[in-house]
Amino acid sequence: MLGEFKKLATEIAYLSPSVPRDGSRPDNCEYPWETRLNIVVVPAEHDLPELDLVRSHAAREMLKLLPLAIHDILAQVS
């Protein structure tokens, strides 16, 4: 499961255009990009299939764990 979490976290990081992807992944959540077929893709109209948060078991488990992790972090700083 940890490997699936790491892959999911990497995909979430790739949403930012500032994360280096060696030019292999133009998709991001901020700016349109052009495909190899010269088609302009708008982020709001792109499904981001690598981030299938509804069907991914790892995503569902991560979403369950996030509130617990936030609670633990807040308990440590207060």
GROMACS .gro file of C-alpha atoms in nm:
model
   78
    1MET     CA    1   0.000   0.000   0.000
    2LEU     CA    2   0.287   0.237   0.073
    3GLY     CA    3   0.402   0.210  -0.289
    4GLU     CA    4   0.053   0.301  -0.409
    5PHE     CA    5   0.049   0.602  -0.175
    6LYS     CA    6   0.386   0.716  -0.312
    7LYS     CA    7   0.263   0.685  -0.671
    8LEU     CA    8  -0.053   0.881  -0.584
    9ALA     CA    9   0.151   1.152  -0.407
   10THR     CA   10   0.376   1.180  -0.714
   11GLU     CA   11   0.073   1.223  -0.939
   12ILE     CA   12  -0.063   1.495  -0.709
   13ALA     CA   13   0.275   1.673  -0.719
   14TYR     CA   14   0.271   1.653  -1.101
   15LEU     CA   15  -0.039   1.874  -1.101
   16SER     CA   16   0.191   2.168  -1.044
   17PRO     CA   17   0.359   2.295  -1.361
   18SER     CA   18   0.670   2.380  -1.157
   19VAL     CA   19   0.743   2.012  -1.085
   20PRO     CA   20   1.004   1.887  -1.335
   21ARG     CA   21   0.881   1.600  -1.551
   22ASP     CA   22   1.155   1.589  -1.814
   23GLY     CA   23   0.908   1.715  -2.075
   24SER     CA   24   0.726   1.383  -2.077
   25ARG     CA   25   0.416   1.504  -1.890
   26PRO     CA   26   0.276   1.838  -2.007
   27ASP     CA   27  -0.051   1.794  -1.815
   28ASN     CA   28  -0.103   2.019  -1.515
   29CYS     CA   29  -0.390   2.190  -1.337
   30GLU     CA   30  -0.295   2.552  -1.410
   31TYR     CA   31  -0.216   2.610  -1.778
   32PRO     CA   32  -0.334   2.472  -2.111
   33TRP     CA   33  -0.086   2.252  -2.298
   34GLU     CA   34  -0.049   2.120  -2.648
   35THR     CA   35  -0.051   1.749  -2.730
   36ARG     CA   36   0.174   1.578  -2.983
   37LEU     CA   37  -0.117   1.608  -3.228
   38ASN     CA   38  -0.118   1.989  -3.182
   39ILE     CA   39  -0.443   1.984  -2.985
   40VAL     CA   40  -0.470   2.238  -2.704
   41VAL     CA   41  -0.595   2.082  -2.381
   42VAL     CA   42  -0.758   2.296  -2.112
   43PRO     CA   43  -0.699   2.167  -1.756
   44ALA     CA   44  -1.065   2.208  -1.658
   45GLU     CA   45  -1.164   1.976  -1.944
   46HIS     CA   46  -0.896   1.713  -1.880
   47ASP     CA   47  -0.984   1.406  -1.671
   48LEU     CA   48  -0.633   1.345  -1.532
   49PRO     CA   49  -0.672   0.967  -1.566
   50GLU     CA   50  -0.362   0.905  -1.354
   51LEU     CA   51  -0.554   1.053  -1.059
   52ASP     CA   52  -0.868   0.843  -1.051
   53LEU     CA   53  -0.950   0.929  -0.692
   54VAL     CA   54  -1.292   0.765  -0.705
   55ARG     CA   55  -1.184   0.421  -0.827
   56SER     CA   56  -0.838   0.405  -0.672
   57HIS     CA   57  -0.822   0.201  -0.351
   58ALA     CA   58  -0.505   0.387  -0.249
   59ALA     CA   59  -0.677   0.724  -0.296
   60ARG     CA   60  -0.974   0.622  -0.082
   61GLU     CA   61  -0.744   0.494   0.191
   62MET     CA   62  -0.530   0.809   0.175
   63LEU     CA   63  -0.840   1.027   0.207
   64LYS     CA   64  -0.937   0.831   0.519
   65LEU     CA   65  -0.590   0.877   0.670
   66LEU     CA   66  -0.552   1.251   0.599
   67PRO     CA   67  -0.778   1.372   0.884
   68LEU     CA   68  -0.592   1.146   1.127
   69ALA     CA   69  -0.256   1.276   1.006
   70ILE     CA   70  -0.371   1.637   1.031
   71HIS     CA   71  -0.500   1.574   1.383
   72ASP     CA   72  -0.165   1.419   1.485
   73ILE     CA   73   0.033   1.710   1.339
   74LEU     CA   74  -0.186   1.968   1.511
   75ALA     CA   75  -0.155   1.782   1.841
   76GLN     CA   76   0.226   1.800   1.813
   77VAL     CA   77   0.239   2.175   1.749
   78SER     CA   78  -0.006   2.278   2.019
   0.00000   0.00000   0.00000
